[in-house]
Tab-separated table of C-alpha atoms in Angstrom:
chain	number	residue	atom	x	y	z
A	279	MET	CA	-84.470	-134.194	-153.463
A	280	PRO	CA	-84.239	-133.836	-150.161
A	281	THR	CA	-82.915	-137.104	-148.188
A	282	ASN	CA	-83.192	-138.173	-145.026
A	283	THR	CA	-80.328	-137.450	-142.346
A	284	PRO	CA	-78.285	-140.459	-142.293
A	285	THR	CA	-76.959	-139.504	-145.052
A	286	PHE	CA	-75.406	-136.698	-143.183
A	287	ALA	CA	-74.968	-137.940	-139.815
A	288	PRO	CA	-73.545	-141.532	-138.975
A	289	ALA	CA	-75.202	-143.742	-137.179
A	290	GLY	CA	-75.894	-143.687	-133.710
A	291	THR	CA	-76.690	-141.597	-130.341
A	292	TRP	CA	-75.713	-137.799	-130.870
A	293	GLN	CA	-75.741	-136.618	-127.212
A	294	LEU	CA	-75.937	-132.531	-126.706
A	295	ASP	CA	-72.962	-130.769	-125.807
A	296	PRO	CA	-74.561	-128.648	-123.027
A	297	THR	CA	-72.060	-126.649	-122.539
A	298	HIS	CA	-71.940	-125.424	-126.808
A	299	SER	CA	-75.855	-125.131	-126.496
A	300	THR	CA	-78.730	-122.884	-126.906
A	301	VAL	CA	-82.086	-122.714	-126.598
A	302	SER	CA	-83.114	-119.197	-127.239
A	303	PHE	CA	-86.198	-117.028	-127.883
A	304	GLY	CA	-87.396	-113.631	-128.898
A	305	VAL	CA	-90.647	-112.146	-128.860
A	306	PRO	CA	-92.155	-108.006	-129.876
A	307	TYR	CA	-92.202	-106.509	-126.933
A	308	LEU	CA	-92.655	-102.591	-127.285
A	309	ALA	CA	-90.311	-101.307	-129.690
A	310	GLY	CA	-87.832	-104.117	-129.815
A	311	THR	CA	-87.520	-107.592	-128.980
A	312	PHE	CA	-87.493	-109.298	-125.623
A	313	LYS	CA	-84.978	-112.378	-125.725
A	314	GLY	CA	-84.116	-114.871	-123.383
A	315	GLN	CA	-83.037	-118.842	-123.329
A	316	PHE	CA	-83.308	-121.946	-121.241
A	317	HIS	CA	-80.110	-122.874	-119.573
A	318	ASP	CA	-80.897	-126.338	-118.804
A	319	VAL	CA	-81.427	-127.943	-121.975
A	320	GLU	CA	-80.918	-131.661	-122.887
A	321	ALA	CA	-81.256	-133.082	-126.566
A	322	LYS	CA	-80.567	-136.425	-128.547
A	323	LEU	CA	-79.892	-137.570	-132.061
A	324	GLU	CA	-80.630	-140.893	-132.388
A	325	VAL	CA	-79.440	-141.911	-135.954
A	326	THR	CA	-80.191	-145.169	-137.997
A	327	GLU	CA	-79.874	-146.793	-141.010
A	328	GLN	CA	-83.470	-146.413	-142.102
A	329	ALA	CA	-84.276	-142.838	-140.090
A	330	ALA	CA	-83.345	-140.315	-137.885
A	331	THR	CA	-84.993	-139.111	-134.204
A	332	LEU	CA	-84.326	-135.433	-132.735
A	333	SER	CA	-85.223	-135.239	-129.253
A	334	GLY	CA	-84.849	-132.481	-126.576
A	335	VAL	CA	-86.101	-130.621	-123.201
A	336	ALA	CA	-85.775	-127.079	-122.029
A	337	ARG	CA	-86.593	-126.923	-117.844
A	338	VAL	CA	-88.406	-124.023	-117.478
A	339	GLU	CA	-87.020	-123.106	-114.348
A	340	SER	CA	-83.892	-122.322	-116.345
A	341	VAL	CA	-85.395	-119.482	-117.955
A	342	ASP	CA	-83.377	-116.355	-118.402
A	343	VAL	CA	-84.001	-113.024	-119.579
A	344	ARG	CA	-81.331	-111.458	-117.298
A	345	GLU	CA	-83.604	-110.022	-114.585
A	346	GLU	CA	-84.769	-112.055	-111.973
A	347	ASN	CA	-88.266	-111.171	-111.201
A	348	LEU	CA	-88.601	-111.224	-115.217
A	349	ASN	CA	-87.451	-115.021	-114.739
A	350	ALA	CA	-89.557	-115.806	-112.091
A	351	HIS	CA	-93.224	-114.487	-113.408
A	352	LEU	CA	-91.867	-116.132	-116.709
A	353	GLN	CA	-92.185	-119.240	-114.526
A	354	SER	CA	-95.504	-118.671	-112.867
A	355	PRO	CA	-99.000	-119.159	-114.052
A	356	ASP	CA	-99.307	-116.321	-115.951
A	357	PHE	CA	-96.369	-117.836	-118.607
A	358	PHE	CA	-94.721	-121.069	-118.516
A	359	ASP	CA	-96.814	-122.659	-115.193
A	360	VAL	CA	-92.788	-124.397	-113.853
A	361	GLU	CA	-95.221	-125.635	-111.316
A	362	ARG	CA	-97.358	-127.585	-113.438
A	363	HIS	CA	-95.310	-127.927	-116.528
A	364	PRO	CA	-92.093	-128.425	-115.795
A	365	GLU	CA	-90.366	-128.478	-118.841
A	366	LEU	CA	-90.854	-127.762	-122.812
A	367	ARG	CA	-90.411	-130.556	-124.813
A	368	PHE	CA	-89.900	-131.722	-128.531
A	369	THR	CA	-89.771	-134.912	-130.719
A	370	ALA	CA	-89.435	-135.118	-133.878
A	371	ASP	CA	-89.012	-138.316	-136.865
A	372	ARG	CA	-88.656	-136.878	-139.544
A	373	ILE	CA	-85.112	-134.944	-141.198
A	374	ASP	CA	-84.733	-133.574	-144.267
A	375	LEU	CA	-81.517	-132.936	-145.819
A	376	ASP	CA	-81.259	-130.469	-148.928
A	377	GLY	CA	-77.651	-129.654	-149.068
A	378	ASP	CA	-77.547	-127.721	-145.696
A	379	ALA	CA	-80.754	-126.828	-145.250
A	380	VAL	CA	-82.613	-129.177	-142.857
A	381	ASP	CA	-86.625	-129.566	-142.455
A	382	VAL	CA	-87.482	-131.622	-139.435
A	383	ARG	CA	-90.690	-131.374	-138.229
A	384	GLY	CA	-92.427	-133.140	-135.351
A	385	GLU	CA	-93.779	-132.197	-131.982
A	386	ILE	CA	-93.519	-129.466	-129.664
A	387	GLU	CA	-95.381	-129.303	-126.396
A	388	ILE	CA	-95.411	-126.054	-123.932
A	389	LYS	CA	-97.247	-125.351	-121.112
A	390	GLY	CA	-99.135	-128.809	-121.797
A	391	VAL	CA	-100.207	-128.117	-124.956
A	392	THR	CA	-98.414	-130.521	-127.936
A	393	LYS	CA	-98.667	-128.951	-131.430
A	394	GLN	CA	-96.966	-130.203	-135.030
A	395	ILE	CA	-94.209	-128.183	-135.793
A	396	GLU	CA	-92.066	-127.751	-138.640
A	397	VAL	CA	-88.489	-126.408	-138.155
A	398	THR	CA	-86.377	-125.258	-140.468
A	399	GLY	CA	-82.242	-124.577	-140.873
A	400	THR	CA	-78.973	-125.498	-141.001
A	401	ALA	CA	-76.973	-128.782	-140.479
A	402	ILE	CA	-73.240	-128.345	-139.816
A	403	ALA	CA	-71.616	-131.337	-141.217
A	404	PRO	CA	-69.625	-134.272	-139.424
A	405	LEU	CA	-66.191	-133.257	-137.936
A	406	THR	CA	-63.843	-135.204	-135.647
A	407	ASP	CA	-62.852	-132.220	-132.991
A	408	GLY	CA	-59.266	-132.536	-131.079
A	409	PHE	CA	-59.641	-134.836	-128.343
A	410	GLY	CA	-60.786	-137.275	-131.636
A	411	ARG	CA	-64.470	-136.526	-131.087
A	412	GLU	CA	-66.963	-136.610	-133.936
A	413	ARG	CA	-69.222	-133.694	-134.176
A	414	ILE	CA	-72.510	-132.583	-136.028
A	415	GLY	CA	-74.411	-128.919	-135.355
A	416	LEU	CA	-78.478	-128.285	-135.865
A	417	ALA	CA	-79.198	-124.975	-136.210
A	418	LEU	CA	-82.867	-124.604	-136.313
A	419	LYS	CA	-85.948	-121.829	-135.728
A	420	THR	CA	-89.626	-121.555	-135.855
A	421	THR	CA	-92.111	-119.325	-134.758
A	422	VAL	CA	-94.775	-120.325	-132.446
A	423	ASP	CA	-98.118	-118.211	-131.648
A	424	ARG	CA	-97.874	-118.258	-127.837
A	425	THR	CA	-101.161	-117.856	-127.428
A	426	ASP	CA	-101.628	-121.615	-129.359
A	427	PHE	CA	-99.850	-122.800	-125.487
A	428	GLY	CA	-102.006	-120.576	-123.319
A	429	LEU	CA	-99.819	-118.451	-122.699
A	430	ASN	CA	-101.562	-115.366	-123.143
A	431	TRP	CA	-100.209	-112.707	-120.223
A	432	ASN	CA	-100.981	-109.216	-122.177
A	433	MET	CA	-100.787	-105.595	-120.913
A	434	ASP	CA	-102.633	-102.903	-123.138
A	435	LEU	CA	-100.643	-99.706	-123.681
A	436	PRO	CA	-101.612	-96.389	-123.329
A	437	THR	CA	-102.591	-94.917	-126.977
A	438	GLY	CA	-103.956	-99.076	-127.612
A	439	GLY	CA	-102.640	-101.888	-128.392
A	440	LYS	CA	-100.874	-104.381	-126.379
A	441	SER	CA	-97.177	-104.460	-125.469
A	442	LEU	CA	-95.951	-108.031	-126.035
A	443	GLY	CA	-96.646	-109.346	-129.486
A	444	ASN	CA	-98.052	-113.598	-129.906
A	445	ASP	CA	-95.381	-114.745	-132.637
A	446	VAL	CA	-92.535	-115.757	-130.363
A	447	ALA	CA	-89.179	-116.763	-132.270
A	448	ILE	CA	-87.528	-120.392	-130.935
A	449	VAL	CA	-83.693	-120.324	-131.793
A	450	ALA	CA	-82.242	-123.396	-131.397
A	451	GLU	CA	-77.926	-124.308	-131.662
A	452	LEU	CA	-77.766	-127.649	-130.780
A	453	TYR	CA	-74.032	-129.198	-131.167
A	454	PHE	CA	-74.004	-132.641	-130.798
A	455	VAL	CA	-71.354	-135.432	-130.072
A	456	ARG	CA	-71.501	-139.210	-130.476
A	457	ALA	CA	-71.803	-141.452	-127.605
B	218	MET	CA	-107.811	-127.456	-96.285
B	219	ARG	CA	-107.403	-123.647	-94.922
B	220	VAL	CA	-108.430	-120.763	-96.936
B	221	LEU	CA	-106.930	-117.058	-95.523
B	222	GLY	CA	-109.774	-114.464	-96.165
B	223	ILE	CA	-108.588	-110.952	-96.491
B	224	SER	CA	-110.793	-107.906	-96.192
B	225	GLY	CA	-109.825	-104.716	-98.208
B	226	SER	CA	-111.534	-102.729	-95.881
B	227	LEU	CA	-110.745	-101.330	-92.707
B	228	ARG	CA	-114.664	-99.692	-92.119
B	229	ARG	CA	-116.017	-101.544	-88.386
B	230	ASP	CA	-118.868	-102.738	-90.775
B	231	SER	CA	-117.656	-103.251	-94.426
B	232	TYR	CA	-119.680	-104.815	-96.598
B	233	ASN	CA	-117.040	-107.171	-97.831
B	234	THR	CA	-115.790	-108.123	-94.705
B	235	ALA	CA	-118.967	-109.695	-94.253
B	236	LEU	CA	-119.309	-111.012	-97.525
B	237	LEU	CA	-116.234	-113.048	-95.954
B	238	LEU	CA	-118.170	-113.809	-92.497
B	239	ALA	CA	-120.595	-114.797	-94.533
B	240	ALA	CA	-118.280	-116.829	-96.407
B	241	GLN	CA	-116.713	-118.664	-93.438
B	242	GLU	CA	-119.909	-120.458	-92.525
B	243	ARG	CA	-120.543	-121.587	-95.739
B	244	PHE	CA	-117.139	-123.136	-96.769
B	245	PRO	CA	-117.128	-127.511	-96.559
B	246	ALA	CA	-116.501	-129.267	-93.619
B	247	GLY	CA	-113.203	-129.775	-93.671
B	248	VAL	CA	-112.159	-126.653	-95.059
B	249	GLU	CA	-111.367	-123.467	-92.646
B	250	LEU	CA	-111.455	-120.099	-93.285
B	251	GLU	CA	-109.300	-117.691	-91.717
B	252	LEU	CA	-109.749	-113.887	-91.969
B	253	TRP	CA	-107.192	-111.884	-91.185
B	254	ASP	CA	-107.253	-108.640	-90.031
B	255	GLY	CA	-103.810	-107.472	-89.733
B	256	LEU	CA	-104.069	-104.598	-92.989
B	257	LYS	CA	-104.602	-101.974	-91.009
B	258	ALA	CA	-100.937	-102.587	-89.456
B	259	ILE	CA	-98.980	-102.801	-92.492
B	260	PRO	CA	-96.311	-99.849	-93.034
B	261	PRO	CA	-95.946	-98.608	-96.555
B	262	TYR	CA	-93.369	-100.669	-98.683
B	263	ASP	CA	-90.269	-98.726	-98.285
B	264	GLU	CA	-87.215	-101.214	-99.317
B	265	ASP	CA	-85.288	-99.848	-96.487
B	266	ASP	CA	-87.430	-102.149	-94.401
B	267	ASP	CA	-87.867	-104.855	-96.296
B	268	THR	CA	-85.090	-106.999	-94.638
B	269	ASP	CA	-84.574	-110.387	-93.599
B	270	ARG	CA	-86.623	-108.881	-90.348
B	271	ALA	CA	-89.600	-107.215	-91.860
B	272	PRO	CA	-91.797	-105.564	-89.734
B	273	ALA	CA	-94.038	-107.631	-87.503
B	274	ALA	CA	-97.520	-106.859	-89.101
B	275	VAL	CA	-95.614	-107.975	-93.169
B	276	ALA	CA	-93.957	-111.096	-91.338
B	277	GLY	CA	-97.466	-112.280	-90.408
B	278	LEU	CA	-99.408	-111.956	-93.528
B	279	ARG	CA	-96.664	-113.688	-95.063
B	280	ALA	CA	-96.431	-116.538	-92.907
B	281	ALA	CA	-100.311	-116.431	-93.147
B	282	ILE	CA	-100.431	-116.911	-97.101
B	283	ALA	CA	-98.162	-119.781	-96.552
B	284	ALA	CA	-99.612	-121.187	-94.575
B	285	ALA	CA	-102.766	-121.404	-96.361
B	286	ASP	CA	-104.131	-123.064	-99.483
B	287	ALA	CA	-105.859	-120.464	-100.928
B	288	VAL	CA	-106.306	-116.800	-100.498
B	289	LEU	CA	-109.584	-115.193	-101.030
B	290	ILE	CA	-109.419	-111.368	-100.915
B	291	ALA	CA	-112.894	-109.640	-100.704
B	292	THR	CA	-112.019	-105.376	-102.455
B	293	PRO	CA	-113.913	-102.429	-101.955
B	294	GLU	CA	-113.342	-100.281	-104.878
B	295	TYR	CA	-111.792	-96.664	-104.831
B	296	ASN	CA	-111.387	-94.626	-107.877
B	297	SER	CA	-111.814	-97.590	-109.716
B	298	SER	CA	-109.331	-99.375	-108.759
B	299	ILE	CA	-108.052	-101.656	-105.017
B	300	PRO	CA	-107.774	-99.579	-102.136
B	301	GLY	CA	-103.821	-98.301	-101.330
B	302	HIS	CA	-102.921	-100.793	-98.348
B	303	LEU	CA	-104.863	-103.312	-100.082
B	304	LYS	CA	-102.322	-103.541	-102.708
B	305	ASN	CA	-99.395	-102.358	-100.338
B	306	ALA	CA	-99.664	-105.029	-98.115
B	307	LEU	CA	-99.851	-107.470	-101.730
B	308	ASP	CA	-96.477	-105.496	-102.353
B	309	TRP	CA	-94.893	-106.198	-99.205
B	310	VAL	CA	-96.101	-110.256	-99.432
B	311	SER	CA	-94.841	-110.134	-103.388
B	312	ARG	CA	-90.863	-109.136	-102.573
B	313	PRO	CA	-88.556	-110.926	-103.095
B	314	LEU	CA	-91.032	-112.616	-106.229
B	315	ALA	CA	-89.186	-115.040	-106.727
B	316	GLU	CA	-89.858	-116.479	-102.956
B	317	ASN	CA	-93.213	-114.519	-102.817
B	318	PRO	CA	-95.658	-117.524	-100.395
B	319	LEU	CA	-98.358	-116.466	-102.829
B	320	ARG	CA	-96.818	-117.683	-105.790
B	321	ASN	CA	-98.698	-120.783	-107.215
B	322	LYS	CA	-101.638	-120.411	-104.405
B	323	PRO	CA	-105.334	-119.858	-105.979
B	324	ALA	CA	-106.390	-116.580	-105.247
B	325	ALA	CA	-110.021	-115.896	-105.338
B	326	VAL	CA	-111.119	-112.667	-105.750
B	327	ILE	CA	-114.834	-111.532	-104.998
B	328	GLY	CA	-116.039	-107.415	-104.031
B	329	ALA	CA	-118.947	-105.726	-103.047
B	330	SER	CA	-119.588	-101.844	-103.083
B	331	THR	CA	-122.234	-99.206	-102.783
B	332	GLY	CA	-122.790	-98.216	-106.099
B	333	ALA	CA	-123.971	-100.484	-108.924
B	334	PHE	CA	-121.332	-102.424	-110.100
B	335	GLY	CA	-119.905	-104.094	-107.347
B	336	ALA	CA	-116.077	-103.329	-107.265
B	337	VAL	CA	-115.476	-104.699	-110.394
B	338	TRP	CA	-112.840	-102.940	-111.676
B	339	ALA	CA	-111.165	-103.484	-109.015
B	340	GLN	CA	-111.717	-106.886	-108.622
B	341	ALA	CA	-110.017	-107.302	-111.685
B	342	GLU	CA	-106.926	-105.181	-111.391
B	343	LEU	CA	-106.962	-107.468	-108.587
B	344	ARG	CA	-106.338	-110.457	-110.042
B	345	LYS	CA	-103.965	-108.659	-112.536
B	346	VAL	CA	-101.924	-107.795	-109.630
B	347	LEU	CA	-102.476	-111.678	-107.874
B	348	GLY	CA	-100.825	-113.356	-111.429
B	349	ALA	CA	-98.242	-110.769	-111.348
B	350	ILE	CA	-97.124	-112.492	-108.372
B	351	GLY	CA	-97.291	-115.070	-109.636
B	352	ALA	CA	-100.730	-116.904	-108.271
B	353	ARG	CA	-102.941	-118.123	-109.559
B	354	PRO	CA	-105.742	-116.159	-109.799
B	355	ILE	CA	-109.522	-117.939	-110.089
B	356	GLU	CA	-111.865	-116.498	-113.061
B	357	SER	CA	-114.668	-116.154	-111.565
B	358	GLU	CA	-115.995	-113.513	-109.488
B	359	LEU	CA	-118.415	-111.982	-107.248
B	360	ALA	CA	-119.607	-108.135	-107.803
B	361	VAL	CA	-122.068	-107.333	-104.975
B	362	GLY	CA	-123.364	-104.058	-105.893
B	363	HIS	CA	-126.288	-102.032	-104.268
B	364	ALA	CA	-124.281	-103.285	-101.147
B	365	PRO	CA	-126.760	-101.603	-98.712
B	366	THR	CA	-129.702	-103.059	-99.615
B	367	ARG	CA	-128.424	-107.147	-100.624
B	368	ILE	CA	-125.983	-107.718	-97.157
B	369	GLU	CA	-127.407	-107.692	-93.663
B	370	GLY	CA	-124.915	-108.093	-91.165
B	371	ARG	CA	-124.550	-111.504	-92.039
B	372	GLN	CA	-127.285	-111.966	-94.150
B	373	LEU	CA	-126.804	-112.013	-97.860
B	374	GLU	CA	-129.411	-111.751	-100.756
B	375	GLU	CA	-129.889	-115.757	-102.278
B	376	SER	CA	-128.043	-114.578	-105.363
B	377	VAL	CA	-125.516	-113.042	-103.091
B	378	THR	CA	-125.061	-116.393	-100.856
B	379	GLU	CA	-125.065	-118.232	-104.818
B	380	GLY	CA	-122.792	-116.375	-105.891
B	381	LEU	CA	-120.441	-116.798	-102.575
B	382	ASP	CA	-121.170	-120.838	-102.976
B	383	TYR	CA	-120.484	-120.942	-106.463
B	384	VAL	CA	-116.506	-118.828	-105.649
B	385	ILE	CA	-116.615	-121.340	-102.591
B	386	GLY	CA	-116.615	-124.033	-105.041
B	387	GLN	CA	-114.294	-122.429	-107.478
B	388	ILE	CA	-111.769	-122.295	-104.872
B	389	VAL	CA	-111.979	-125.308	-103.067
B	390	ALA	CA	-111.759	-127.301	-106.955
B	391	ALA	CA	-108.831	-125.589	-107.550
B	392	VAL	CA	-106.815	-126.389	-104.074
B	393	TYR	CA	-107.597	-129.815	-105.447
B	394	GLU	CA	-106.159	-129.481	-108.815
B	395	ARG	CA	-103.248	-127.723	-108.108
B	396	GLU	CA	-102.051	-130.694	-105.987
B	397	ALA	CA	-103.153	-132.840	-109.233
B	398	THR	CA	-101.440	-130.884	-111.119
B	399	ALA	CA	-98.116	-130.138	-109.345
B	400	THR	CA	-94.816	-131.711	-110.322
B	401	ARG	CA	-93.035	-130.601	-107.562
B	402	PRO	CA	-94.260	-130.641	-103.554
B	403	LEU	CA	-96.096	-127.632	-102.716
B	404	ALA	CA	-94.210	-124.710	-101.040
B	405	ALA	CA	-95.442	-124.531	-97.454
């Protein structure tokens, strides 16, 4: 029987450790996977006796696909449209735990479009680091259809079909330190 | 509000230039359509020449776009696509991509041709190119086929005038929408 987060995370505010956390994505492209990540990410986990909530943002201007022109294209209206929508947002008010498997339900906002989403993954139990700080981790993944959020760019292939897939895998490895 | 008009045709009596000249008289009060006529002076793109001191014609085009709130390009169609010199000019403008003056800027495309289709393929290609450069292509198009029978000097057939007015309305709306929705100061 799944139980809510308070059973695995002590009550309190848990702030993201941005240095060791990553929010990345992968989308089918040609014969491979086009991968990238957002470097500028914030997240917070609030745990009370009754509930746990997770919220976070990823800043579009920090998108990195290891090529500056592609970074610029991803920030343009063809994709994320950073001028109008500088952040991707995620909020969750239900976090269920079954062993170390975690099931998170909430909303994701991309390019001004908000959708309900279910995210699954693994919770890393609380531990105390060498500096005496309490840490927990969440390794989460989900898949979204980018066209649901108005990211419709594509290019026809000469032999038919499209160059870029629609299903985008999002992987968030989030490490929190208790405030 | 300032809109920069660019004709993709160099010909003196170009139907595409005529569309822009007609458009100049049809923008609402308070909106100026400036016609840029430096296209013929833009050299072929060469990365070796794309330095801090870009060719004067290129610097002029970049500055003109930077000073405009939107661009309106009238393009002919050569061999089912954009005229090479127009694409070349946009290639100059696009570099470096992250800082180019077209990024986020509303960009409308219209076109005229002597044939039946009114440069529709060139217009579609041009919208794709503008999107790749980071502009905000305006979806509405004006395809003026059989141009010699519909454009005479600055006199346009009524249906062309109506189509032009619609595109003009879309441009003005797009500029206002950009101002209203931007979450950061608009680049000059």
